[in-house]
Coordinates of C-alpha atoms in Angstrom, one line a residue:
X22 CA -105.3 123.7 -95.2
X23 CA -103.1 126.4 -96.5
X24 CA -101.4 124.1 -99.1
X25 CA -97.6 125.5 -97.3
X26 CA -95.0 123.1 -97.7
X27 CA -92.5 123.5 -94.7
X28 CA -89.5 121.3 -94.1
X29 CA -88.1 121.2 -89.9
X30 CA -84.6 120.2 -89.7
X31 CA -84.6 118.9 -86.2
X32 CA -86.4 116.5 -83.9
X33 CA -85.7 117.7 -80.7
X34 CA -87.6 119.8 -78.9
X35 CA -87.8 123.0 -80.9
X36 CA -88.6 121.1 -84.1
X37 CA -91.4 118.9 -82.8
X38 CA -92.8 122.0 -81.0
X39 CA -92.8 124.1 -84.2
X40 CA -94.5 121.4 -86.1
X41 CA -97.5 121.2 -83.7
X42 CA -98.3 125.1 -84.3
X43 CA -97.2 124.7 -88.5
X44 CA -100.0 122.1 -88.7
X45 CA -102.6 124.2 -86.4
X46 CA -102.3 126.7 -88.6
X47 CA -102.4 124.9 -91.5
X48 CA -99.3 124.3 -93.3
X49 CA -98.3 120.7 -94.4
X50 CA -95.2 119.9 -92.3
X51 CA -92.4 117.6 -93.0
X52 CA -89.7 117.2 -90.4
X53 CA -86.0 115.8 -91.1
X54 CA -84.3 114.0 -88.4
X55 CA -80.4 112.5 -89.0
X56 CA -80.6 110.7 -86.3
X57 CA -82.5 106.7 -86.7
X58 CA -84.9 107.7 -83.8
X59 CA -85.9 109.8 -81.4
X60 CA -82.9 109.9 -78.6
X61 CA -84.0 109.1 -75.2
X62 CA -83.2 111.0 -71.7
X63 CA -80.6 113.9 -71.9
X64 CA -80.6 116.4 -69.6
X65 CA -82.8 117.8 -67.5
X66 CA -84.7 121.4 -69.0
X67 CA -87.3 123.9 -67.7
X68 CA -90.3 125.5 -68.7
X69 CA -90.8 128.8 -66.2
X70 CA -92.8 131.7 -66.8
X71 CA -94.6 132.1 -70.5
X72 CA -92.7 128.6 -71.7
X73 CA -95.6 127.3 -69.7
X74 CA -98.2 129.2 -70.9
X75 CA -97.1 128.1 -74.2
X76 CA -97.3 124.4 -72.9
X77 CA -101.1 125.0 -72.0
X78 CA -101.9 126.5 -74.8
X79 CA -101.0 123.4 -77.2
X80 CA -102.9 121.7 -74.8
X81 CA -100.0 119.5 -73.3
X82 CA -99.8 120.4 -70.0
X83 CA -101.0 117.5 -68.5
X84 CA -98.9 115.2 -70.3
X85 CA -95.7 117.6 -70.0
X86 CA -96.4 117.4 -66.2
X87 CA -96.5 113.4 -66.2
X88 CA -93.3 113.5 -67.5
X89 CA -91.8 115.2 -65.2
X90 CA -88.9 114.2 -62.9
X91 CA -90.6 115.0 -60.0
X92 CA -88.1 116.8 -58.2
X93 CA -88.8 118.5 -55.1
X94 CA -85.8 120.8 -54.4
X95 CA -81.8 120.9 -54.5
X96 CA -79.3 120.9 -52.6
X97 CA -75.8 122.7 -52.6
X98 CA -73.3 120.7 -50.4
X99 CA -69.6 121.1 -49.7
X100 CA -67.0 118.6 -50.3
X101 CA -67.7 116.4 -47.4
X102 CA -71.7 116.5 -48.1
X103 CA -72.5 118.7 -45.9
X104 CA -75.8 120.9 -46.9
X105 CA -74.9 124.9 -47.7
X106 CA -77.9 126.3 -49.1
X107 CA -81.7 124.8 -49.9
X108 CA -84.0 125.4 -52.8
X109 CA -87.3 124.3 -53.4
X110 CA -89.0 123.9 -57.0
X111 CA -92.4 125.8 -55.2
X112 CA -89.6 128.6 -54.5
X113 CA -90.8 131.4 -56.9
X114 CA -93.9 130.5 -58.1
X115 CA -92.1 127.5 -59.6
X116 CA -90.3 129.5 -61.3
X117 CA -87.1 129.5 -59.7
X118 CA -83.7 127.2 -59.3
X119 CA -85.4 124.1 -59.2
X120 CA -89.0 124.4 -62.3
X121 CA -91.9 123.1 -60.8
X122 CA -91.9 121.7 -64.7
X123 CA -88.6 120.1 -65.1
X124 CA -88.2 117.1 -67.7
X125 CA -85.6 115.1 -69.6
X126 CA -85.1 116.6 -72.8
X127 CA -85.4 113.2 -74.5
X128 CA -89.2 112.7 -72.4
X129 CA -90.4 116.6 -73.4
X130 CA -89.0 115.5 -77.4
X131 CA -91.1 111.9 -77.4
X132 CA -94.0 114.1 -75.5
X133 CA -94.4 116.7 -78.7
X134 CA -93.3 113.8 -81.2
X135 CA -96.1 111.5 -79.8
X136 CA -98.6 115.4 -80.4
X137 CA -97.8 115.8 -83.4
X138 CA -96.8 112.3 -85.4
X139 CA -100.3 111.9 -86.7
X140 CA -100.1 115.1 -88.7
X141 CA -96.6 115.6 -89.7
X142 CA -94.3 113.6 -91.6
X143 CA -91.2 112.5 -89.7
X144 CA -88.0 111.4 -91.8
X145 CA -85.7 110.1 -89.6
X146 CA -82.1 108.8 -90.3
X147 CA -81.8 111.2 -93.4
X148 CA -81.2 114.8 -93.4
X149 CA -80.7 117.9 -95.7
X150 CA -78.0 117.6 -98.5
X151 CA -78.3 120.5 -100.8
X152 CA -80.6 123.7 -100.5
X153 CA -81.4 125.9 -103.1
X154 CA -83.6 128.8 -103.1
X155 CA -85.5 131.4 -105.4
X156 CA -88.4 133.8 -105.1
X157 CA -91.1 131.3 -104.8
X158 CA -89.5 128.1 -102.9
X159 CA -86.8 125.8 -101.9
X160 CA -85.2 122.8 -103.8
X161 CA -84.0 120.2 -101.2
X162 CA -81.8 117.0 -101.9
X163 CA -82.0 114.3 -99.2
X164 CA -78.5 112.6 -98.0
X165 CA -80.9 109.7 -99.0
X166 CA -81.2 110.8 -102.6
X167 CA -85.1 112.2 -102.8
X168 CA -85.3 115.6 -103.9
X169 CA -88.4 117.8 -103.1
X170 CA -89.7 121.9 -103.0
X171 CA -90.7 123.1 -100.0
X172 CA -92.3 126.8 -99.3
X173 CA -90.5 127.4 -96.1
X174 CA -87.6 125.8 -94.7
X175 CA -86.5 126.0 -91.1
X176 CA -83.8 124.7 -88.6
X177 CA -84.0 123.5 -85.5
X178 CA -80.9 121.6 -85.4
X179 CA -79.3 122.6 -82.7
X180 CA -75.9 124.6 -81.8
X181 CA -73.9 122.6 -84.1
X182 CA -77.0 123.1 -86.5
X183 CA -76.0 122.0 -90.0
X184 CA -78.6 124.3 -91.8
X185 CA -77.3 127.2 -90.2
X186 CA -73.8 126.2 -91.8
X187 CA -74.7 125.8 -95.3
X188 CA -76.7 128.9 -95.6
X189 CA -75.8 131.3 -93.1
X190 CA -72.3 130.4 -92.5
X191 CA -69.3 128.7 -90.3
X192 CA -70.0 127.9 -86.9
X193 CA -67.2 129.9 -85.9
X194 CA -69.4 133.0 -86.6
X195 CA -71.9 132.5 -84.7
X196 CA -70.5 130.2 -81.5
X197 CA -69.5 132.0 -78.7
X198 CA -67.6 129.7 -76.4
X199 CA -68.4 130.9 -72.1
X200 CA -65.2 129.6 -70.7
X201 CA -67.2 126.2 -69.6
X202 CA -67.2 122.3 -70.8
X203 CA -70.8 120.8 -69.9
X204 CA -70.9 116.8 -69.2
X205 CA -73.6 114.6 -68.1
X206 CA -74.4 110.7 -68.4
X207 CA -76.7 108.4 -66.4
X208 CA -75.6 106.0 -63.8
X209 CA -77.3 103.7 -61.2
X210 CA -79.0 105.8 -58.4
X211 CA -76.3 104.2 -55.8
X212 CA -76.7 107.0 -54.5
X213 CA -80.0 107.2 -52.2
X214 CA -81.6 110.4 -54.3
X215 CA -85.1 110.8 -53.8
X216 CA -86.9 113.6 -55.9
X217 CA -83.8 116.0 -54.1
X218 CA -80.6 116.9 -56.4
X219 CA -77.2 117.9 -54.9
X220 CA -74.6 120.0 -56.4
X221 CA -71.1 120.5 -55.4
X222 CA -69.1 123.4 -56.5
X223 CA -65.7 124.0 -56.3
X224 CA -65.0 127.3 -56.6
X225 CA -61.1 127.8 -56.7
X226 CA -60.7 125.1 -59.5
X227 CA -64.2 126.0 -61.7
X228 CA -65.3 122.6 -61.3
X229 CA -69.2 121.3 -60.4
X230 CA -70.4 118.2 -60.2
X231 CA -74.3 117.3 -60.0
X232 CA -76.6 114.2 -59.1
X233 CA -80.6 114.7 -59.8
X234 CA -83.0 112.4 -59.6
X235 CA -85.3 111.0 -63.0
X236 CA -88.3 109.5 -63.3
X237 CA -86.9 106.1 -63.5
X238 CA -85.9 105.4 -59.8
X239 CA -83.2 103.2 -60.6
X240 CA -81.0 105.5 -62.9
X241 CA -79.8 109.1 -61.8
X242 CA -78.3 111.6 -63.9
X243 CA -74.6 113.1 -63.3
X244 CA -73.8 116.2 -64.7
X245 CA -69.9 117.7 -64.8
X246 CA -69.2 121.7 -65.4
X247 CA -65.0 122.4 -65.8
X248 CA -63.6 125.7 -67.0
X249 CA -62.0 125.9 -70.5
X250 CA -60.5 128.8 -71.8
X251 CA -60.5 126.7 -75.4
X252 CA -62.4 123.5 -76.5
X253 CA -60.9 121.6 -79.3
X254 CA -62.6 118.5 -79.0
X255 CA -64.7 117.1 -81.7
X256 CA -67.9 116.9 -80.3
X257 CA -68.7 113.6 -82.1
X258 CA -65.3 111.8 -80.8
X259 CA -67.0 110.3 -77.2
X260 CA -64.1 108.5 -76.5
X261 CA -61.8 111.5 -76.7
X262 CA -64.4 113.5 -74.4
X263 CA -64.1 110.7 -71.8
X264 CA -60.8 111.1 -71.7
X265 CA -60.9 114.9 -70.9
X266 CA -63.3 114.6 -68.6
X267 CA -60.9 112.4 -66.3
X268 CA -58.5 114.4 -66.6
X269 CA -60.0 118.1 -65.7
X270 CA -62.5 116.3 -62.8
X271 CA -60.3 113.2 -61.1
X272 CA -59.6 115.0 -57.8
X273 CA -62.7 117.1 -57.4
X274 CA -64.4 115.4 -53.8
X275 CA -67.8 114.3 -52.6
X276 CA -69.5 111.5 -54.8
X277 CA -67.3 112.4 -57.5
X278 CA -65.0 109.3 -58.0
X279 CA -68.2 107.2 -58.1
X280 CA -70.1 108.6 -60.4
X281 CA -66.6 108.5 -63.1
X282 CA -67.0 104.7 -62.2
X283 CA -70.0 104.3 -64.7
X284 CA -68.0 106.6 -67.2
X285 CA -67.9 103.6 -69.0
X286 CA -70.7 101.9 -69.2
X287 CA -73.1 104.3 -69.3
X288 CA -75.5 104.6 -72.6
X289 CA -76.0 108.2 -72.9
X290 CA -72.5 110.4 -72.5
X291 CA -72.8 113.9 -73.7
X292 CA -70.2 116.5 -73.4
X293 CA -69.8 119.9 -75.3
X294 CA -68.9 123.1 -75.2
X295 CA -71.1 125.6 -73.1
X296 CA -71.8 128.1 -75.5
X297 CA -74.3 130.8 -77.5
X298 CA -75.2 131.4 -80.6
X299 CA -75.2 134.8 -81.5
X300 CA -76.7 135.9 -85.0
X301 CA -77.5 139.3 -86.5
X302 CA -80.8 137.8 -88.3
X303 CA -82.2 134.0 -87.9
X304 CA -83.6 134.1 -91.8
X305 CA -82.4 134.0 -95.0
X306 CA -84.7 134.4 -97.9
X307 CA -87.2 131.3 -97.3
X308 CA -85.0 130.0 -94.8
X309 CA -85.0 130.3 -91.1
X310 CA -83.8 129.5 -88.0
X311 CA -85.2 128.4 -84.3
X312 CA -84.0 127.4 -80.9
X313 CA -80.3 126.6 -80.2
X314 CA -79.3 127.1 -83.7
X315 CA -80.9 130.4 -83.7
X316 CA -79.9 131.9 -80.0
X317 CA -78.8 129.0 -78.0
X318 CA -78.3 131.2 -74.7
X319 CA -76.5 128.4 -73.2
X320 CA -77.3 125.5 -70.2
X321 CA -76.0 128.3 -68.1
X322 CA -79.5 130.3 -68.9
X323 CA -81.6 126.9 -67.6
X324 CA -84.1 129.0 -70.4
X325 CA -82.7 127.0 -73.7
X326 CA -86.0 125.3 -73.7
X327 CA -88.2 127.9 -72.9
X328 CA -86.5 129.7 -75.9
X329 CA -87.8 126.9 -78.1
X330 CA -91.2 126.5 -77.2
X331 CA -91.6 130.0 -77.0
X332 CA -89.8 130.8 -80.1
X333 CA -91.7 127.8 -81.8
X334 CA -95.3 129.3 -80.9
X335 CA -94.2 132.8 -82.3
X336 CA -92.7 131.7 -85.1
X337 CA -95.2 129.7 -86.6
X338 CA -97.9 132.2 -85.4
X339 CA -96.2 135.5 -87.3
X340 CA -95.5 133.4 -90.3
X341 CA -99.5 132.2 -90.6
X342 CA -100.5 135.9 -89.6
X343 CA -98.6 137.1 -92.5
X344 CA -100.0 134.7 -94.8
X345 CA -97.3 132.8 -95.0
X346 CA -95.2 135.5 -96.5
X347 CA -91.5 134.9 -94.8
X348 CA -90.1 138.5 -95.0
X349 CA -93.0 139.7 -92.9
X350 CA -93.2 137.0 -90.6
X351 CA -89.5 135.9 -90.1
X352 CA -89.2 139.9 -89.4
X353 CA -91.9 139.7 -86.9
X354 CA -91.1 136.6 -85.4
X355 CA -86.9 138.4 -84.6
X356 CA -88.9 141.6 -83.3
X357 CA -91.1 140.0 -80.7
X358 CA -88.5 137.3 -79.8
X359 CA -85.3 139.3 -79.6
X360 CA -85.6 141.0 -76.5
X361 CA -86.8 138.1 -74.6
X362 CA -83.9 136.0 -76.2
X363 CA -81.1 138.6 -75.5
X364 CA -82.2 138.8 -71.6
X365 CA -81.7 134.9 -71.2
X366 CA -78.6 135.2 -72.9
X367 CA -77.6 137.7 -70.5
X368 CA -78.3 135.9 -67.7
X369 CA -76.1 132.9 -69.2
X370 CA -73.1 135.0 -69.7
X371 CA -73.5 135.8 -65.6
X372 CA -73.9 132.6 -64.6
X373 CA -70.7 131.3 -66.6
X374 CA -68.8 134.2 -65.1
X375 CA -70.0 132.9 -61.4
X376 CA -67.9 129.8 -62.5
X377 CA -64.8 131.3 -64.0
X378 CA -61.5 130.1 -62.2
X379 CA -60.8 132.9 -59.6
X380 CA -58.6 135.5 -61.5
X381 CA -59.4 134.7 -64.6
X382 CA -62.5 136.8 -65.3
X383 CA -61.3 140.7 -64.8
X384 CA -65.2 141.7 -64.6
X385 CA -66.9 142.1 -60.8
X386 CA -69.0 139.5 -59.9
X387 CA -72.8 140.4 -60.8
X388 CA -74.9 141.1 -57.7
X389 CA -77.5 138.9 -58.0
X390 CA -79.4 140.3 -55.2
X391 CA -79.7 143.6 -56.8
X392 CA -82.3 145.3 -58.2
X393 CA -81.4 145.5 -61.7
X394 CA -80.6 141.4 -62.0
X395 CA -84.4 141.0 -60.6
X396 CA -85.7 143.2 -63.3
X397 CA -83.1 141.0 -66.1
X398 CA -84.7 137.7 -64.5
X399 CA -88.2 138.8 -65.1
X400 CA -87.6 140.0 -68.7
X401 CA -85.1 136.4 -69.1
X402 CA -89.1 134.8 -68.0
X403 CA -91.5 136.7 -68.8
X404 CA -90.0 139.1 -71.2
X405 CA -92.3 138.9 -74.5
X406 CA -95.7 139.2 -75.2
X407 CA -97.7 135.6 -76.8
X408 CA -100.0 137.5 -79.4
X409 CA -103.5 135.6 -79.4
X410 CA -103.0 133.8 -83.0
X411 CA -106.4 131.6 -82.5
X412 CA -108.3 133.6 -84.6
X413 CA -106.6 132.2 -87.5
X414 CA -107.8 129.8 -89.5
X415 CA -107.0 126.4 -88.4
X416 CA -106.2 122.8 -88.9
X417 CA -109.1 121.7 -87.2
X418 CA -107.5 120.6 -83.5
X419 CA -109.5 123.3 -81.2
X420 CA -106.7 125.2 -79.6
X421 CA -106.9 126.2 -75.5
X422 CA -108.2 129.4 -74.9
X423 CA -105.8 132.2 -74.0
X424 CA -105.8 133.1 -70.4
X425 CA -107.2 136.7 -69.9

């Protein structure tokens, strides 16, 4: 082992994903969690293009795959149900509308946590309090009152991250709001779905609703787009963000006034802001910075996740390749990643804008047929190189072999 100290704020996805390759290379891993436990279901994310070779190469791909929801295709339907337009998750190469690897965020998060738990310490219910950092380390204080050095520290805690915060600033320099309010919950699958989703757009009012299908037959998932110039509400007040949601989506059509029937009684609301995170560097010193709370490139990407796994697998490679020095690898880590993260961010950005209330966006609608979005959408899935880090020394676990 290396003897590297390195504390993870974040159990997500990005976190857990990063603490597999910390420990393959070597480093002894801590990760802090504030919530008690892991948090189940969420919605649905994607791994297309290298986010899958990535997958292989931790040697989870089996296990990824049977957690999958299984879906087959989607469905675009009017306001009456009637079908508009067909897509298939083998469209692609599986790497189109509907992944051929598609998950609940909560199933990929217990998938890496139940990789990587033997080999990495997990704090949950506690998270960083103070930071403090010289030449040689950092000084950590625990909300819970322990108080420990660490060699590296890193966040993975998401766009409201509360690392990025207290050493790289407000939120409000970073968050760049895209005109959208995201919702989605869990109901009964009343509904019929069977491994097929439906969405409904309408486009005059900027409203979309959603129904996919999980791996638990019984439950479906509901997810709510609305357009919002502004969002001023606390993303922690659930009861508030009920509220707003009745109000901007009572009136939309189809199966939309019985999925707002399990509004409240469902057990896992979520509603936020869609938006990016934009950042001239993700490091500071020691500290660094991966996933949404790096470059969130939005749910409007449908690459957030691939982002993370990616980013997690070049991050922790660059950093170990450097010997562990953080100037060289946090600056090697931004140069490889960059490029790939600023295509999906593009794409995010056009997708929001496909939403916009007629009017209010004064830009053209992208072509998406053209020739230049099919070159964006290769970079946004393909667009960086995964350096073969396996000649490293290691932690022991034999990694897969890189694909020629």
């Amino acid at each position: 082992m290396s003897g590297i100290r390195v504390l993870v704020a974040g159990a997500s996805v990005a976190g857990p994903a990063l603490a597999h390759w910390l420990h393959r290379w070597g480093a002894e891993v801590t990760v802090v969690e504030r919530a008690p436990e892991l948090r189940p279901g969420g919605q649905a994310v994607d791994a297309r293009g290298v986010a899958k070779e990535v997958i292989a190469r931790m040697g989870l791909d089996a296990a990824v795959r049977a957690a999958c929801t299984d879906t087959a295709g989607a469905y675009t339907v009017d306001a009456d149900g009637k079908v508009l337009e067909t897509f298939r998750a083998e469209d692609d190469g599986g790497d189109g509308f509907i992944a051929d690897i598609e998950i609940l965020r909560g199933d990929l998060a217990r998938v890496l946590y139940d990789d990587t738990r033997a080999d990495v310490e997990y704090l949950f219910g506690d998270r960083i309090a103070e930071l403090t950092q010289d030449a040689d380390g950092v000084d950590v204080v625990f909300a819970g009152g322990d108080r420990r050095r660490f060699d590296l520290v890193i966040g993975a805690d998401g766009l409201h991250s509360a690392l990025r915060a207290m050493v790289f600033g407000p939120h409000e320099r970073f968050l760049h709001h895209l005109g959208q309010v995201l919702a989605f919950y869990s109901v009964p699958n009343e509904f019929g779905l069977d491994r097929w989703l439906f969405e409904h757009q309408d486009h005059e009012s900027g409203r979309s609703v959603l129904l996919r299908p999980i791996q638990d037959a019984t439950r479906a998932m509901a997810m709510f787009y609305f357009a919002s110039a502004d969002f001023d509400v606390d993303y922690r007040d659930i009861e508030a963000q009920k509220v707003l949601l009745r109000e901007r989506i009572t009136g939309l059509g189809w199966s939309t006034p019985d999925i707002l029937a399990h509004l409240d009684d469902t057990p896992d609301f979520y509603l936020d802001q869609v938006a990016q995170v934009v950042m001239d560097s993700w490091s500071d010193g020691r500290v660094g910075l991966l996933g949404d709370a790096a470059f969130s490139s939005s749910p409007m990407s449908g690459q957030g996740t691939g982002l993370a796994l990616v980013g997690a697998y070049v991050l922790a490679g660059e950093l170990a390749a450097a010997g562990w020095d953080p100037a060289i690898g946090f600056a090697r880590y931004e140069t490889r990643m960059r490029p790939y993260v600023e295509a999906n961010q593009e794409i995010g950005r056009l997708n929001a804008r496909t939403r916009a209330v007629p009017g209010t966006d004064p830009e053209p609608m992208p072509d998406f047929a053209s020739e230049w979005f099919a070159e964006l959408l290769g970079r946004a899935i393909n667009g960086v190189d995964l350096p073969d880090y396996t000649g490293m020394p290691d932690s022991g676990k034999t990694p897969v072999a890189v694909a020629e």
